[in-house]
Structure formats: structure tokens, C-alpha cells
PDB file of C-alpha atoms in Angstrom:
ATOM      1  CA  MET A  16      -0.930  25.408 -15.470  1.00 70.00           C
ATOM      2  CA  ILE A  17      -1.880  27.422 -18.652  1.00 72.00           C
ATOM      3  CA  ALA A  18      -3.809  24.640 -20.092  1.00 71.00           C
ATOM      4  CA  TRP A  19      -5.816  24.501 -16.651  1.00 68.00           C
ATOM      5  CA  TRP A  20      -6.450  28.432 -16.869  1.00 74.00           C
ATOM      6  CA  GLY A  21      -8.006  27.722 -20.611  1.00 73.00           C
ATOM      7  CA  THR A  22      -5.314  28.290 -23.148  1.00 76.00           C
ATOM      8  CA  ALA A  23      -6.396  28.313 -26.512  1.00 72.00           C
ATOM      9  CA  MET A  24      -3.719  26.061 -27.724  1.00 78.00           C
ATOM     10  CA  LEU A  25      -0.806  23.632 -26.515  1.00 81.00           C
ATOM     11  CA  CYS A  26       2.031  22.969 -28.519  1.00 84.00           C
ATOM     12  CA  TYR A  27       4.677  20.227 -28.296  1.00 86.00           C
ATOM     13  CA  VAL A  28       8.413  20.556 -28.091  1.00 89.00           C
ATOM     14  CA  THR A  29      11.157  18.027 -29.061  1.00 91.00           C
ATOM     15  CA  PRO A  30      14.168  17.497 -27.143  1.00 90.00           C
ATOM     16  CA  LYS A  31      16.148  18.891 -29.911  1.00 92.00           C
ATOM     17  CA  GLU A  32      14.326  22.125 -30.073  1.00 89.00           C
ATOM     18  CA  HIS A  33      16.633  24.920 -31.450  1.00 90.00           C
ATOM     19  CA  LEU A  34      19.607  22.349 -31.197  1.00 93.00           C
ATOM     20  CA  GLY A  35      19.108  20.428 -34.207  1.00 94.00           C
ATOM     21  CA  LEU A  36      16.555  19.063 -36.616  1.00 94.00           C
ATOM     22  CA  PRO A  37      14.304  16.679 -34.705  1.00 94.00           C
ATOM     23  CA  ASN A  38      14.213  13.121 -36.040  1.00 95.00           C
ATOM     24  CA  ARG A  39      10.945  10.698 -35.771  1.00 95.00           C
ATOM     25  CA  ASP A  40      11.721   9.751 -32.125  1.00 94.00           C
ATOM     26  CA  ASP A  41      12.205  13.262 -30.920  1.00 94.00           C
ATOM     27  CA  VAL A  42       8.912  14.034 -32.625  1.00 94.00           C
ATOM     28  CA  LYS A  43       7.132  11.174 -30.946  1.00 94.00           C
ATOM     29  CA  THR A  44       8.549  12.171 -27.607  1.00 93.00           C
ATOM     30  CA  GLY A  45       7.463  15.464 -27.963  1.00 93.00           C
ATOM     31  CA  VAL A  46       3.939  14.503 -28.769  1.00 93.00           C
ATOM     32  CA  ILE A  47       3.849  12.008 -25.959  1.00 94.00           C
ATOM     33  CA  THR A  48       4.995  14.855 -23.583  1.00 92.00           C
ATOM     34  CA  TYR A  49       2.209  17.110 -25.056  1.00 91.00           C
ATOM     35  CA  LYS A  50      -0.192  14.531 -24.547  1.00 92.00           C
ATOM     36  CA  ILE A  51       0.737  13.935 -20.761  1.00 92.00           C
ATOM     37  CA  ALA A  52       0.590  17.777 -20.373  1.00 89.00           C
ATOM     38  CA  ALA A  53      -2.873  18.058 -21.873  1.00 90.00           C
ATOM     39  CA  HIS A  54      -4.096  15.085 -19.869  1.00 92.00           C
ATOM     40  CA  ALA A  55      -3.100  16.748 -16.619  1.00 90.00           C
ATOM     41  CA  ALA A  56      -4.758  19.744 -17.535  1.00 89.00           C
ATOM     42  CA  ASP A  57      -8.047  17.886 -18.137  1.00 90.00           C
ATOM     43  CA  LEU A  58      -7.619  16.073 -14.689  1.00 91.00           C
ATOM     44  CA  ALA A  59      -6.875  19.559 -13.094  1.00 88.00           C
ATOM     45  CA  LYS A  60     -10.033  21.086 -14.788  1.00 88.00           C
ATOM     46  CA  GLY A  61     -12.086  18.241 -13.616  1.00 89.00           C
ATOM     47  CA  HIS A  62     -12.983  16.760 -17.125  1.00 88.00           C
ATOM     48  CA  PRO A  63     -14.803  13.671 -16.068  1.00 88.00           C
ATOM     49  CA  GLY A  64     -13.594  11.712 -19.098  1.00 94.00           C
ATOM     50  CA  ALA A  65      -9.952  12.268 -18.107  1.00 94.00           C
ATOM     51  CA  GLN A  66     -10.750  10.720 -14.695  1.00 93.00           C
ATOM     52  CA  ALA A  67     -12.809   7.839 -16.164  1.00 95.00           C
ATOM     53  CA  TRP A  68      -9.787   7.133 -18.247  1.00 95.00           C
ATOM     54  CA  ASP A  69      -7.402   7.246 -15.283  1.00 94.00           C
ATOM     55  CA  ASP A  70      -9.734   5.057 -13.298  1.00 95.00           C
ATOM     56  CA  ALA A  71     -10.018   2.708 -15.962  1.00 96.00           C
ATOM     57  CA  LEU A  72      -6.268   2.357 -16.295  1.00 95.00           C
ATOM     58  CA  SER A  73      -5.905   2.071 -12.520  1.00 92.00           C
ATOM     59  CA  ASP A  74      -8.689  -0.842 -12.638  1.00 93.00           C
ATOM     60  CA  ALA A  75      -6.918  -2.609 -15.454  1.00 93.00           C
ATOM     61  CA  ARG A  76      -3.651  -2.354 -13.717  1.00 90.00           C
ATOM     62  CA  PHE A  77      -5.009  -3.600 -10.366  1.00 88.00           C
ATOM     63  CA  GLU A  78      -6.767  -6.439 -12.346  1.00 89.00           C
ATOM     64  CA  PHE A  79      -3.642  -7.382 -14.325  1.00 88.00           C
ATOM     65  CA  ARG A  80      -5.504  -6.769 -17.412  1.00 91.00           C
ATOM     66  CA  TRP A  81      -2.271  -6.219 -19.520  1.00 91.00           C
ATOM     67  CA  GLU A  82      -3.741  -5.615 -22.962  1.00 93.00           C
ATOM     68  CA  ASP A  83      -6.196  -3.152 -21.543  1.00 95.00           C
ATOM     69  CA  GLN A  84      -3.332  -1.297 -19.741  1.00 94.00           C
ATOM     70  CA  PHE A  85      -1.410  -1.180 -22.966  1.00 94.00           C
ATOM     71  CA  ASN A  86      -4.579   0.204 -25.001  1.00 96.00           C
ATOM     72  CA  LEU A  87      -5.465   2.601 -22.395  1.00 96.00           C
ATOM     73  CA  ALA A  88      -1.822   4.008 -22.235  1.00 95.00           C
ATOM     74  CA  LEU A  89      -1.185   7.499 -23.862  1.00 94.00           C
ATOM     75  CA  ASP A  90       1.451   5.407 -26.010  1.00 94.00           C
ATOM     76  CA  PRO A  91       0.394   1.944 -26.307  1.00 95.00           C
ATOM     77  CA  GLU A  92       3.154   0.957 -28.695  1.00 94.00           C
ATOM     78  CA  THR A  93       5.850   2.141 -26.176  1.00 94.00           C
ATOM     79  CA  ALA A  94       3.789   0.378 -23.166  1.00 93.00           C
ATOM     80  CA  ARG A  95       4.012  -2.843 -24.889  1.00 93.00           C
ATOM     81  CA  GLU A  96       7.736  -2.293 -25.881  1.00 93.00           C
ATOM     82  CA  PHE A  97       8.664  -1.372 -22.002  1.00 91.00           C
ATOM     83  CA  HIS A  98       6.600  -4.520 -20.776  1.00 90.00           C
ATOM     84  CA  ASP A  99       8.399  -6.870 -23.260  1.00 91.00           C
ATOM     85  CA  GLU A 100      11.770  -5.664 -22.553  1.00 89.00           C
ATOM     86  CA  THR A 101      11.622  -7.621 -19.519  1.00 86.00           C
ATOM     87  CA  LEU A 102       8.742 -10.048 -19.656  1.00 84.00           C
ATOM     88  CA  PRO A 103       8.672 -10.795 -23.310  1.00 82.00           C
ATOM     89  CA  ALA A 104       7.080 -14.330 -23.346  1.00 83.00           C
ATOM     90  CA  GLU A 105       3.559 -14.520 -24.199  1.00 84.00           C
ATOM     91  CA  PRO A 106       2.189 -15.926 -20.861  1.00 82.00           C
ATOM     92  CA  ALA A 107       3.634 -12.908 -19.217  1.00 80.00           C
ATOM     93  CA  LYS A 108       0.641 -10.819 -20.842  1.00 82.00           C
ATOM     94  CA  THR A 109      -1.711 -12.828 -18.467  1.00 83.00           C
ATOM     95  CA  ALA A 110       0.536 -12.966 -15.500  1.00 82.00           C
ATOM     96  CA  HIS A 111      -0.613 -11.475 -12.111  1.00 82.00           C
ATOM     97  CA  PHE A 112       2.622  -9.606 -11.377  1.00 80.00           C
ATOM     98  CA  CYS A 113       4.761  -7.227 -13.185  1.00 78.00           C
ATOM     99  CA  SER A 114       8.506  -7.125 -13.692  1.00 78.00           C
ATOM    100  CA  MET A 115       9.358  -4.629 -10.957  1.00 80.00           C
ATOM    101  CA  CYS A 116       8.114  -6.424  -7.850  1.00 81.00           C
ATOM    102  CA  GLY A 117       7.669  -9.777  -9.190  1.00 80.00           C
ATOM    103  CA  PRO A 118       5.196 -12.730  -7.947  1.00 78.00           C
ATOM    104  CA  LYS A 119       6.334 -12.581  -4.554  1.00 81.00           C
ATOM    105  CA  PHE A 120       6.152  -8.698  -3.770  1.00 82.00           C
ATOM    106  CA  CYS A 121       3.454  -7.346  -6.204  1.00 81.00           C
ATOM    107  CA  SER A 122       1.415  -4.732  -4.019  1.00 83.00           C
ATOM    108  CA  MET A 123      -1.687  -5.440  -6.373  1.00 81.00           C
ATOM    109  CA  LYS A 124      -1.348  -9.180  -5.881  1.00 83.00           C
ATOM    110  CA  ILE A 125      -0.798  -9.040  -2.091  1.00 84.00           C
ATOM    111  CA  SER A 126      -3.986  -6.536  -1.906  1.00 83.00           C
ATOM    112  CA  GLN A 127      -6.082  -9.046  -3.855  1.00 83.00           C
ATOM    113  CA  GLN A 128      -5.122 -11.897  -1.518  1.00 84.00           C
ATOM    114  CA  ILE A 129      -5.864  -9.875   1.566  1.00 86.00           C
ATOM    115  CA  ARG A 130      -9.157  -8.893  -0.008  1.00 84.00           C
ATOM    116  CA  ASN A 131      -9.974 -12.636  -0.661  1.00 85.00           C
ATOM    117  CA  GLU A 132      -8.839 -13.788   2.769  1.00 85.00           C
ATOM    118  CA  HIS A 133     -10.446 -10.857   4.920  1.00 84.00           C
ATOM    119  CA  GLY A 134     -13.216  -9.604   2.592  1.00 77.00           C
ATOM    120  CA  ASP A 135     -13.138  -6.379   0.723  1.00 71.00           C
ATOM    121  CA  GLY A 136     -13.836  -3.835   3.593  1.00 63.00           C
ATOM    122  CA  SER A 137     -17.415  -3.605   3.021  1.00 59.00           C
ATOM    123  CA  THR A 138     -18.453  -5.151   6.222  1.00 54.00           C
ATOM    124  CA  ALA A 139     -18.976  -3.011   9.470  1.00 50.00           C
ATOM    125  CA  VAL A 140     -15.839  -1.915  11.567  1.00 48.00           C
ATOM    126  CA  ALA A 141     -14.920  -4.669  13.716  1.00 51.00           C
ATOM    127  CA  THR A 142     -14.814  -3.706  17.320  1.00 47.00           C
ATOM    128  CA  ASP A 143     -11.578  -4.276  19.587  1.00 51.00           C
ATOM    129  CA  THR A 144     -11.255  -3.825  23.117  1.00 52.00           C
ATOM    130  CA  ASP A 145      -8.162  -1.500  22.756  1.00 54.00           C
ATOM    131  CA  PHE A 146     -10.460   0.996  20.824  1.00 56.00           C
ATOM    132  CA  ASP A 147     -12.727   3.302  22.598  1.00 72.00           C
ATOM    133  CA  ALA A 148     -16.381   3.688  21.213  1.00 80.00           C
ATOM    134  CA  GLU A 149     -15.727   7.281  19.893  1.00 81.00           C
ATOM    135  CA  ALA A 150     -12.723   6.123  17.767  1.00 79.00           C
ATOM    136  CA  VAL A 151     -14.818   3.275  16.428  1.00 81.00           C
ATOM    137  CA  ALA A 152     -17.937   5.704  15.825  1.00 84.00           C
ATOM    138  CA  GLY A 153     -15.216   8.181  14.013  1.00 84.00           C
ATOM    139  CA  MET A 154     -13.907   5.406  11.858  1.00 84.00           C
ATOM    140  CA  ALA A 155     -17.377   4.113  10.806  1.00 87.00           C
ATOM    141  CA  ALA A 156     -18.245   7.807   9.922  1.00 90.00           C
ATOM    142  CA  LYS A 157     -15.393   8.169   7.564  1.00 87.00           C
ATOM    143  CA  SER A 158     -16.100   4.952   6.142  1.00 87.00           C
ATOM    144  CA  GLU A 159     -19.578   6.060   5.244  1.00 89.00           C
ATOM    145  CA  GLU A 160     -18.287   9.562   4.057  1.00 88.00           C
ATOM    146  CA  PHE A 161     -15.817   7.543   1.722  1.00 85.00           C
ATOM    147  CA  ALA A 162     -18.414   5.405   0.358  1.00 86.00           C
ATOM    148  CA  ALA A 163     -20.736   8.337  -0.365  1.00 88.00           C
ATOM    149  CA  SER A 164     -18.216   9.994  -2.397  1.00 83.00           C
ATOM    150  CA  GLY A 165     -17.860   6.968  -4.573  1.00 82.00           C
ATOM    151  CA  ASN A 166     -15.216   5.166  -2.983  1.00 81.00           C
ATOM    152  CA  ARG A 167     -12.538   7.071  -4.980  1.00 79.00           C
ATOM    153  CA  VAL A 168      -9.459   8.171  -3.347  1.00 75.00           C
ATOM    154  CA  TYR A 169      -8.806  11.056  -5.789  1.00 75.00           C
ATOM    155  CA  LEU A 170     -11.911  13.272  -6.201  1.00 69.00           C
ATOM    156  CA  PRO A 171     -12.415  16.615  -7.969  1.00 73.00           C
ATOM    157  CA  LEU A 172     -11.059  19.766  -6.619  1.00 76.00           C
ATOM    158  CA  ALA A 173     -13.737  21.920  -4.895  1.00 73.00           C
ATOM    159  CA  ASP A 174     -14.305  25.372  -6.644  1.00 68.00           C
TER     160      ASP A 174
END
């Protein structure tokens, strides 16, 4: 919150703050935590670069571009280490699933399959006899509004 309101400086704090001398890993944890706080503040302030970075990471995640995901992470080294703990083989860096859900239950893969089978949703709303005309018109209007706002789920907060 303080960064959002325009503080002049953010500081990092280690897990051992005032409990002991921090080691290298403690300092790294503190710096990464600082980066997360600074990035959250940039997002809250509507900084376009911060949102573009998040969008790029989300796109890389959805498209299974693992190297891009690692490189866009706040801590690329740790991102690679986390990935390689469960999927260490080199082919896993081109796999179209992650270790969490596996190949059968990956939400990204399922979403891509639905898009491939049924289109990307850019076509007009299909009418169904169970829907009344008002509901269909309302959905079409919301679709146009969403498209006009850039097809992004997360938009900057209004002033």
C-alpha cells in the first residue's frame, strides 16, 4: 500500500531480521520479496510496463513456452530450479503440461483443445431455443464491450 501511495523508497527485509545474521539465501529471499512488493505496487498504480510483463508471462504460460516463463520470472534461477525438481528431463522444457496437473488435467491444454475444436470464441453468439432474444442480445453486448476493452480480464482501476 505504501508503494502505491508513492513512498520514496522500499527496503527489503530478510527472514532473520533482528534474529540473527542473514546468510546469502536469506538476502535472496528478502530481495525477491521486495521485487514482488514493488511489482504489486506498479500494478496497483497502473504502470503499463508492469501489466505488459504480467501479460507476457501469462501468454508464455498458456502457450507452454517454458524458457520464456523462466526468463520473465522475478527470479529466473529459482523458477528453473522449481520446474526441474519434478520435471528435470530436457524434453520437459517443451512439454505441453506442467507437473501440477499432468498431461491429462492441464487447464491450459484443455483450453487450447476447446479452442481448436470449437473456435476461439470470436464468432457471433450462437442462438439456442432455450435462450430468449434479450439474453442473447445481452451476451453479444458484453462480448463487444470485452473486445473493445482489449480482451483482457484484468484492466487498470479507474481513478
